[in-house]
Short mmCIF file of C-alpha atoms and ligand atoms in Angstrom, two decimals:
data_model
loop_
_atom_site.label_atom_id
_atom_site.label_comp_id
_atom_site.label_asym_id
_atom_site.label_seq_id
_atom_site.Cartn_x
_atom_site.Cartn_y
_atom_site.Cartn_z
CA UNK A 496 30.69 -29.19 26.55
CA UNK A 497 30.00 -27.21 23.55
CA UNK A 498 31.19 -23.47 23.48
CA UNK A 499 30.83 -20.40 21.04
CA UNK A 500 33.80 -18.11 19.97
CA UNK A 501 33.92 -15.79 17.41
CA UNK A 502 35.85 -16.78 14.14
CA UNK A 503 36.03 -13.55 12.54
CA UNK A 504 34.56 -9.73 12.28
CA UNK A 505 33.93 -7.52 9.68
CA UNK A 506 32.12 -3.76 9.43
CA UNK A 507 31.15 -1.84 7.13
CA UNK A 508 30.46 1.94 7.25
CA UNK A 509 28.81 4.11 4.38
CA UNK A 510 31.39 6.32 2.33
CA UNK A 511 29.16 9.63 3.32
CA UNK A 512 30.99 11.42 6.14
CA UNK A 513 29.16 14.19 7.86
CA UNK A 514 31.05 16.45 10.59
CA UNK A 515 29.59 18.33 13.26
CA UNK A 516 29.92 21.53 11.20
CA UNK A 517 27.39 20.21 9.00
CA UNK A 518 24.73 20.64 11.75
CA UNK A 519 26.14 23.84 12.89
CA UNK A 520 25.29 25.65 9.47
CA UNK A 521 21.51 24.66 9.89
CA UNK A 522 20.90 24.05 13.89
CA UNK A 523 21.68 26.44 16.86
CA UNK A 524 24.49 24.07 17.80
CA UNK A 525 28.13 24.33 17.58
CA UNK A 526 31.21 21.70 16.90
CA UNK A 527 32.64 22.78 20.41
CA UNK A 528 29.24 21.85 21.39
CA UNK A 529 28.64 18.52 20.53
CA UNK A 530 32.19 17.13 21.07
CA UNK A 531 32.23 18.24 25.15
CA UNK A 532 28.79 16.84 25.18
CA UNK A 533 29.01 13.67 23.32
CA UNK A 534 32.87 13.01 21.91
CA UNK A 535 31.30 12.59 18.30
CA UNK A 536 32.92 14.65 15.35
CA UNK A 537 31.05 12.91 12.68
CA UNK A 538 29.52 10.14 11.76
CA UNK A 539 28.79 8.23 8.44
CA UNK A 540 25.17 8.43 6.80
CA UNK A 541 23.54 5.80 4.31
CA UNK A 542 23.10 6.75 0.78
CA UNK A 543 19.31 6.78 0.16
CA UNK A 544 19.79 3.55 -1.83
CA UNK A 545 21.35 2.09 0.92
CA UNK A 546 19.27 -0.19 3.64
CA UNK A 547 20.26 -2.03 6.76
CA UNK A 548 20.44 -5.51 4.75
CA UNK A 549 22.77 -3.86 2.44
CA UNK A 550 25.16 -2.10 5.10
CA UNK A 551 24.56 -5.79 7.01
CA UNK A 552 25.82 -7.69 3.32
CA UNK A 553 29.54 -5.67 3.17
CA UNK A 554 30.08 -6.10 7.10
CA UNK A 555 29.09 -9.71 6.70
CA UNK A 556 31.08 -10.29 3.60
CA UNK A 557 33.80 -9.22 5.65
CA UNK A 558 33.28 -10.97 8.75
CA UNK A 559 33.12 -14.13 6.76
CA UNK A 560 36.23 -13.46 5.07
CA UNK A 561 38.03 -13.24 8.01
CA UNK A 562 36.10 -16.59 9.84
CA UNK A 563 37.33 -18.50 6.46
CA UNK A 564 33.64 -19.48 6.29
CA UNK A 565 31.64 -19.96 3.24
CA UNK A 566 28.15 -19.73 2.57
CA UNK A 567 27.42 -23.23 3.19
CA UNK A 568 29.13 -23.42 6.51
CA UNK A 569 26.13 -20.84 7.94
CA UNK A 570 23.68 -22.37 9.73
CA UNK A 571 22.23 -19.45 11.56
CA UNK A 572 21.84 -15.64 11.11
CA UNK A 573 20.87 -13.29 13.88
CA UNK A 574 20.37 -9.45 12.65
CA UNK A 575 20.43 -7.02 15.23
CA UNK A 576 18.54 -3.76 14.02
CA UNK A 577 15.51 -1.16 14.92
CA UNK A 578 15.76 -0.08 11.31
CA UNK A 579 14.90 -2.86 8.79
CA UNK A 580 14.13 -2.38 5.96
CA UNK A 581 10.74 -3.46 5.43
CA UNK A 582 7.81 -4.47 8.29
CA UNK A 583 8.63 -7.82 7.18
CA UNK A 584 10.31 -9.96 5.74
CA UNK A 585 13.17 -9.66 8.22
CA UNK A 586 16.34 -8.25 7.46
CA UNK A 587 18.01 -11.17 8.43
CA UNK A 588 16.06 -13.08 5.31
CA UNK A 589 17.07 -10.15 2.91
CA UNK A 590 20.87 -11.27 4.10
CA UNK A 591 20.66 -14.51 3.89
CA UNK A 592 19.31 -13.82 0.47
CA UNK A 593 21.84 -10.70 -0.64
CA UNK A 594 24.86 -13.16 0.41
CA UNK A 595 23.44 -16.64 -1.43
CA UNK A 596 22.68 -18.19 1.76
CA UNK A 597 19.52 -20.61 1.58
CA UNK A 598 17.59 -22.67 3.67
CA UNK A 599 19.46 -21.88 7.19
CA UNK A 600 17.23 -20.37 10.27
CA UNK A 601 17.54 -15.88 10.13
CA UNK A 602 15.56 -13.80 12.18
CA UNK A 603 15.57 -10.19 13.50
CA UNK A 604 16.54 -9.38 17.24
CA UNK A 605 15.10 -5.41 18.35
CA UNK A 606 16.58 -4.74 21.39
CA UNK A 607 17.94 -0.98 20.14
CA UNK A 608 20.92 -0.68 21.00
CA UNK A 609 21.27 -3.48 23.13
CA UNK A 610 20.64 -5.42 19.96
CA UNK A 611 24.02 -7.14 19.19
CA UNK A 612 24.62 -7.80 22.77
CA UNK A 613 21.34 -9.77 22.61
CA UNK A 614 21.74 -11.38 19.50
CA UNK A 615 25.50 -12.70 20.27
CA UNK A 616 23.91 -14.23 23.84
CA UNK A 617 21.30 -15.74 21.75
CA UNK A 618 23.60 -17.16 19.21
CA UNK A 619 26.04 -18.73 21.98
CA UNK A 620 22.92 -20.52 23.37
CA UNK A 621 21.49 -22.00 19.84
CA UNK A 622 25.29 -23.37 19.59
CA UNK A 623 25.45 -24.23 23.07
CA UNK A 624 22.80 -26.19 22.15
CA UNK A 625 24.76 -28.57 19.66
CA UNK A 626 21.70 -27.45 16.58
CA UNK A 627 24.00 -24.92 15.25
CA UNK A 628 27.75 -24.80 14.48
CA UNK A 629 28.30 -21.69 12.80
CA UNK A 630 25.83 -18.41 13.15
CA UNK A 631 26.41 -14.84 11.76
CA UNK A 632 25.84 -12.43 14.03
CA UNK A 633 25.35 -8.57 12.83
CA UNK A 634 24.22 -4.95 13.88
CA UNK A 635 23.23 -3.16 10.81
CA UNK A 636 21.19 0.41 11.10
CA UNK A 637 20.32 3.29 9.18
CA UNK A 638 19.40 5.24 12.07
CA UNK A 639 19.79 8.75 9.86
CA UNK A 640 16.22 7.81 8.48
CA UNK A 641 13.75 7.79 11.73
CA UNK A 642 16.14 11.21 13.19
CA UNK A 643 14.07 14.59 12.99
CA UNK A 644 16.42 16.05 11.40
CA UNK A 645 15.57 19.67 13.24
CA UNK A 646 15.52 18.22 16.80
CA UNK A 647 19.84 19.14 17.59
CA UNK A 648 18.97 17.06 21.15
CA UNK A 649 18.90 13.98 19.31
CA UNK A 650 20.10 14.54 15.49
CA UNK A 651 23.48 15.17 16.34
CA UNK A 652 24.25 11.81 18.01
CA UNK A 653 23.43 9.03 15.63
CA UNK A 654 25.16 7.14 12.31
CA UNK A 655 24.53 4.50 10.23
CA UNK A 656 26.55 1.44 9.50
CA UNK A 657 26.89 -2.67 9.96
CA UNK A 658 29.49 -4.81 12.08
CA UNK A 659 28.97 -8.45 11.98
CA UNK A 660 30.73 -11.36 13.29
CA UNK A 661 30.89 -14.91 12.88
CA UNK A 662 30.90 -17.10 16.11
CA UNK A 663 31.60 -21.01 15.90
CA UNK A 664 30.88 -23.91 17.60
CA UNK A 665 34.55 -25.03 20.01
CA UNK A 666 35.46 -26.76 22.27
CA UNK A 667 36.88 -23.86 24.49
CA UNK A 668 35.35 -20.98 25.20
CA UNK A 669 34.84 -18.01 23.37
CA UNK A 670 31.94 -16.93 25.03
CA UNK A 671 32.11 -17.44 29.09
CA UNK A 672 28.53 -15.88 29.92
CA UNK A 673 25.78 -13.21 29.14
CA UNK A 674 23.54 -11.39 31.23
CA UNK A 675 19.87 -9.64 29.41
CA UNK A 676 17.96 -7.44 30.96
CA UNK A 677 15.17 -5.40 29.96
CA UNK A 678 12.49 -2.70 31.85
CA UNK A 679 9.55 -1.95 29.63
CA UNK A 680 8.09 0.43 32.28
CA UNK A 681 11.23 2.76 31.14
CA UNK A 682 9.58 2.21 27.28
CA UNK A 683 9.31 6.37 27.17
CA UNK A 684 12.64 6.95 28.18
CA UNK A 685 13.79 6.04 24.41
CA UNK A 686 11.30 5.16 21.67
CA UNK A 687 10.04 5.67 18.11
CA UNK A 688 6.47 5.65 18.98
CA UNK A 689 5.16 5.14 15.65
CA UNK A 690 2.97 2.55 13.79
CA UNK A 691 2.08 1.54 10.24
CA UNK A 692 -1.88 1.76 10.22
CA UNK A 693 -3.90 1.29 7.19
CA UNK A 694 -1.83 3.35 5.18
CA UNK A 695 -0.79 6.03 7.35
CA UNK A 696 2.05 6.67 10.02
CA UNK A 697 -0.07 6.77 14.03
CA UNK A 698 2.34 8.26 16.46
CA UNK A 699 5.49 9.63 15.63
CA UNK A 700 7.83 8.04 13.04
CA UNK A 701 10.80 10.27 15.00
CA UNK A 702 13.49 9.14 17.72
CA UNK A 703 12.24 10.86 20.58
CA UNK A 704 14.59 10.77 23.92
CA UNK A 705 15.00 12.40 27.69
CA UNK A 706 19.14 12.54 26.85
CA UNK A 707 19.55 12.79 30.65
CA UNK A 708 17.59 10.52 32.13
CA UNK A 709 19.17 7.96 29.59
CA UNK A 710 22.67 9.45 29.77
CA UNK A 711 21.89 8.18 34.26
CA UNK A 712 20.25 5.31 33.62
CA UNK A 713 22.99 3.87 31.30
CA UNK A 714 25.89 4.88 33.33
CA UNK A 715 24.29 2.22 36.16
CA UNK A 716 22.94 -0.32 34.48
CA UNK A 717 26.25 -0.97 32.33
CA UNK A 718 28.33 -0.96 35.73
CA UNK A 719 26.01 -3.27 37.05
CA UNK A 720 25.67 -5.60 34.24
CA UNK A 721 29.35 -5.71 33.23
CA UNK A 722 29.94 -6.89 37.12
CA UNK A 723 27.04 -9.37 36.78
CA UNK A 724 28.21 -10.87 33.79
CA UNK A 725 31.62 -11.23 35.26
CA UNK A 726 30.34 -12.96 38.17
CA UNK A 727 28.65 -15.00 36.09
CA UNK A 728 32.18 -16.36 34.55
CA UNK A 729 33.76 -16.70 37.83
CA UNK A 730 35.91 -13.45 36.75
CA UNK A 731 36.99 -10.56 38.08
CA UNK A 732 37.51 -7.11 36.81
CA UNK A 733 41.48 -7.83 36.17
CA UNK A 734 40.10 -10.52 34.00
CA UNK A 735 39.36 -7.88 31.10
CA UNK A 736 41.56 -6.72 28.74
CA UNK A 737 38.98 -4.80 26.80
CA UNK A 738 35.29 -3.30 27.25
CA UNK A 739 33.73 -2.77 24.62
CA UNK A 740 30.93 -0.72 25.61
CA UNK A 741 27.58 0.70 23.16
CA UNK A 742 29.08 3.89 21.69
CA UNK A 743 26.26 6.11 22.83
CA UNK A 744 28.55 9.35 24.30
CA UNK A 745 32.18 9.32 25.50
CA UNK A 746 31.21 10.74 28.99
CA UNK A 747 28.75 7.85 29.53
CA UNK A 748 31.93 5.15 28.73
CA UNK A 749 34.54 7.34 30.82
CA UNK A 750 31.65 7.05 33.69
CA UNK A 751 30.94 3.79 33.24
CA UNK A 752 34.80 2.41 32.77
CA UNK A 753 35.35 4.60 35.83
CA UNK A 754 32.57 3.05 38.19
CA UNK A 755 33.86 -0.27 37.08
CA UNK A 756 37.40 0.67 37.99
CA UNK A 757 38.57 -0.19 34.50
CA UNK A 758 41.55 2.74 32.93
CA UNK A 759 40.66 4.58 29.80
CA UNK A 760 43.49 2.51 27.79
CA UNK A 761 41.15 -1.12 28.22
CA UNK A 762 38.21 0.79 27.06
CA UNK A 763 37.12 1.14 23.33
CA UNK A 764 36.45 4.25 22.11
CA UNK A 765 34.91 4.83 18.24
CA UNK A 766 32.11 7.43 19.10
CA UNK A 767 34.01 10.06 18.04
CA UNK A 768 33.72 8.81 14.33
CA UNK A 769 30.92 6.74 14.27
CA UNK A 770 28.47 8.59 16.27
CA UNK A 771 25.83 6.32 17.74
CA UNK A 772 25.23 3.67 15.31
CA UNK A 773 22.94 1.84 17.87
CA UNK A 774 22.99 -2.06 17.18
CA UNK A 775 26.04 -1.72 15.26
CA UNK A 776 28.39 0.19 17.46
CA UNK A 777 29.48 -3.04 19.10
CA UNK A 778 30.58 -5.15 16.56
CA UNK A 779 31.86 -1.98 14.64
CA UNK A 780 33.63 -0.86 17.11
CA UNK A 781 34.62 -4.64 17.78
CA UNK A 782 36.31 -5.08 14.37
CA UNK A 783 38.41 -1.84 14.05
CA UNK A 784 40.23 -2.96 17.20
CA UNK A 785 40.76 -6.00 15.34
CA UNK A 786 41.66 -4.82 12.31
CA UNK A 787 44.09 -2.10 13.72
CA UNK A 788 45.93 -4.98 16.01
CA UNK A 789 44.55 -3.50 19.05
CA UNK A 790 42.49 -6.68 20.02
CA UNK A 791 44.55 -10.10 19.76
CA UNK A 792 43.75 -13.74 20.18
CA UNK A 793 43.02 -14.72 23.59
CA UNK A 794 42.38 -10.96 24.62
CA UNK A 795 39.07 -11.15 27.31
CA UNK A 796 36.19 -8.68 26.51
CA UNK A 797 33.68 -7.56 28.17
CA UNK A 798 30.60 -6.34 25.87
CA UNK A 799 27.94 -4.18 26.83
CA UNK A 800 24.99 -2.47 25.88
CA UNK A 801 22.35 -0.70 26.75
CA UNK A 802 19.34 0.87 25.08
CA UNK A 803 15.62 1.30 24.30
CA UNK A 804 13.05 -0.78 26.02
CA UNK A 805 14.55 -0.33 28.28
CA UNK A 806 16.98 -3.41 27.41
CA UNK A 807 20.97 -3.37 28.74
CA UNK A 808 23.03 -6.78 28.83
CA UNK A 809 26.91 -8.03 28.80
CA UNK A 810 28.84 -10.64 27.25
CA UNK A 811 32.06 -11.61 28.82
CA UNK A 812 33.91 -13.62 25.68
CA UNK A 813 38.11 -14.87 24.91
CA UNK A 814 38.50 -13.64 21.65
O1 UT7 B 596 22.11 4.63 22.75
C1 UT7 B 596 21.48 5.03 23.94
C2 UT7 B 596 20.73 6.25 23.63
N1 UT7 B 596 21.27 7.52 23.84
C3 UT7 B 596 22.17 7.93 24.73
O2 UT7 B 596 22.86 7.21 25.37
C4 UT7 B 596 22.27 9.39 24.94
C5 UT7 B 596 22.29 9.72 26.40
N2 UT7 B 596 22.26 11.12 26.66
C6 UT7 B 596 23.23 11.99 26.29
O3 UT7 B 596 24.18 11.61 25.65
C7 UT7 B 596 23.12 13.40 26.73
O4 UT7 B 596 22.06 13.53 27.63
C8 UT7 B 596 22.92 14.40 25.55
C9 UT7 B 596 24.19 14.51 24.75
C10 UT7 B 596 21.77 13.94 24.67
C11 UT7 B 596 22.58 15.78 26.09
O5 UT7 B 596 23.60 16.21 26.97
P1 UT7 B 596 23.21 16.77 28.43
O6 UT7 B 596 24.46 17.21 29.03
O7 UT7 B 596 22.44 15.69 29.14
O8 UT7 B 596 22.32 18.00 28.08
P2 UT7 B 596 20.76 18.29 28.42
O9 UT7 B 596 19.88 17.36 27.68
O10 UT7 B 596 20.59 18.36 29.91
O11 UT7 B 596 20.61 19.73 27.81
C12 UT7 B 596 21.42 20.83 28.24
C13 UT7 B 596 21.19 21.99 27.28
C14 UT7 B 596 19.73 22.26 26.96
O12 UT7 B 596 19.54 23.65 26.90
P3 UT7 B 596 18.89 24.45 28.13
O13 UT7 B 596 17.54 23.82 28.34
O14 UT7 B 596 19.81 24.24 29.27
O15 UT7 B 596 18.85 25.85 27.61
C15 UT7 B 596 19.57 21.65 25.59
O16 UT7 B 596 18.53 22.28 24.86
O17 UT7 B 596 21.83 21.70 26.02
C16 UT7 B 596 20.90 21.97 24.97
N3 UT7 B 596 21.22 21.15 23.82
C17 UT7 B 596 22.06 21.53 22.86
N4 UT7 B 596 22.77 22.66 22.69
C18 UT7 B 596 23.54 22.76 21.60
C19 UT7 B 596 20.77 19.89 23.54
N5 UT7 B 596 21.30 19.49 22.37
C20 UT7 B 596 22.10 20.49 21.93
C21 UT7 B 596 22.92 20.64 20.80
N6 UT7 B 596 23.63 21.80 20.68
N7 UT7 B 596 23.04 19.68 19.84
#
């Protein structure tokens, strides 16, 4: 049997801080605000010269580094993102091109922020399958650019930045199972309902959101999809030593951890300085555990997002 495990992580976030404050001076919204409401105190913003394939290039430098993998060990690249940087090509083929890759299969996965969670499921099973041996896997968004920048419901939440990892064909799992699911008839719920049409923008080219209908919805799907997943390994909820849930607000991750009867100390928490990063709060958050020592060989995570579509989903991995 062929498995999947990740070799390596890397993130990247862009130097440009912004703190709550910064809103404050132009919104009728406060610091005290935003932190009992959400846990964010800032969160990083692209330079304008800055696009998803470029945040996606330094995290996946990084990830690489880490995987001792060079260019001509990738086989596969999966990019996880609602903000590319063009219609097409895909952001995955301005990767593969920004980090010398050539000739190896890259697409785009949009599943918001459910993104990563669905592009590391789809990796495992294109390994799985014995075709590919090593695949990077990334989030990268610049979520700052489709924000109305005057709407403090929705402004105040999001950041930009890239994690990426590199997962590898083994013979011992890595990744023990994923669960996708999605429920287009919740499409309103969350959604940039804009289009490119000869030339001009139809619909809005804004994030556009009912925060509390999302901040419910979210709360049960992740406790339901974290248990399915486990099921799905023949695990239990002792079995994790980490979740590592979408960093969307730190109320919805204390609900969630507590419905799944998980204590604060297993859960990862980066909202606070990343802000919503959509796609790439997973494998951001992912690799500052790492980095810091936190997360160790042979920990057992449980990943799980949840986002527009609506699309939620778990992975249940050894790292
Ligand atoms: O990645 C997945 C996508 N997103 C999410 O997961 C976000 C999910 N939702 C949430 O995190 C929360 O719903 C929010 C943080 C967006 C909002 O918090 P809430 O506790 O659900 O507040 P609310 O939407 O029910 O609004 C309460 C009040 C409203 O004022 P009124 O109508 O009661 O006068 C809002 O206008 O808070 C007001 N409000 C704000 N006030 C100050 C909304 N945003 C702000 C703000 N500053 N930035």
């Amino acid at each position: 049997m062929i498995y999947s495990r990740i070799a390596g992580t890397g993130s990247y976030l862009p130097p440009k801080v912004m703190k709550n404050e910064d809103f404050a001076k132009r919104l009728e919204t406060s610091d005290a605000w935003i932190r009992e409401r959400t846990g964010i105190a800032q969160r990083h913003i692209a330079e304008e010269s800055q696009a998803s394939s470029d945040l996606a290039m330094h995290a996946s430098r990084l990830a690489m580094q880490a995987a001792q993998v060079n260019e001509a060990d990738i086989d596969l690249i999966i990019v996880a993102t609602s903000t590319p940087d063009f219609v097409f090509p895909s952001t995955a083929c301005l990767l593969q091109a920004k980090l010398g890759i050539t000739g190896c299969a890259a697409f785009d996965i949009q599943a918001v922020c459910t993104g990563f969670v669905y592009a590391l499921a789809t990796a495992d099973k294109f390994i799985k399958s014995g075709q590919h041996k090593c695949a990077l896997v990334v989030g990268a968004e610049v979520f700052s650019r489709i924000l109305d920048w005057n709407d403090r419901g929705t402004c105040v939440l999001f950041g930009d930045g890239a994690g990426a990892v590199v997962l590898r064909a083994s013979e011992t799992p890595g990744i023990h199972s994923s669960v996708l699911r999605a429920d287009g008839r919740h499409a309103g719920m969350l959604s940039v309902p804009g289009n490119v049409n000869r030339g001009q923008i139809t619909g809005s080219p804004f994030l556009q959101m009912i925060g509390n209908q999302v901040f419910k919805f979210a709360v049960k799907v992740l406790d339901e999809v974290g248990r399915e997943a486990l099921v799905a390994a023949g695990a239990g909820i002792g079995d994790v030593d980490w979740l590592i849930p979408h960093q969307a607000n730190s109320r919805i991750l204390d609900a969630t951890a507590r419905k799944l009867g998980l204590p604060p100390e297993k859960v990862v928490m980066t909202v606070d300085h990343h802000g919503n990063t959509s796609a790439a709060s997973i494998p951001l958050a992912l690799d500052e555990y790492v980095r810091a020592g936190k997360i160790l060989a042979g920990h057992r995570l449980l990943l799980e997002g949840v986002g527009g579509g609506f699309t939620w989903g778990a992975v249940y991995a050894t790292f």
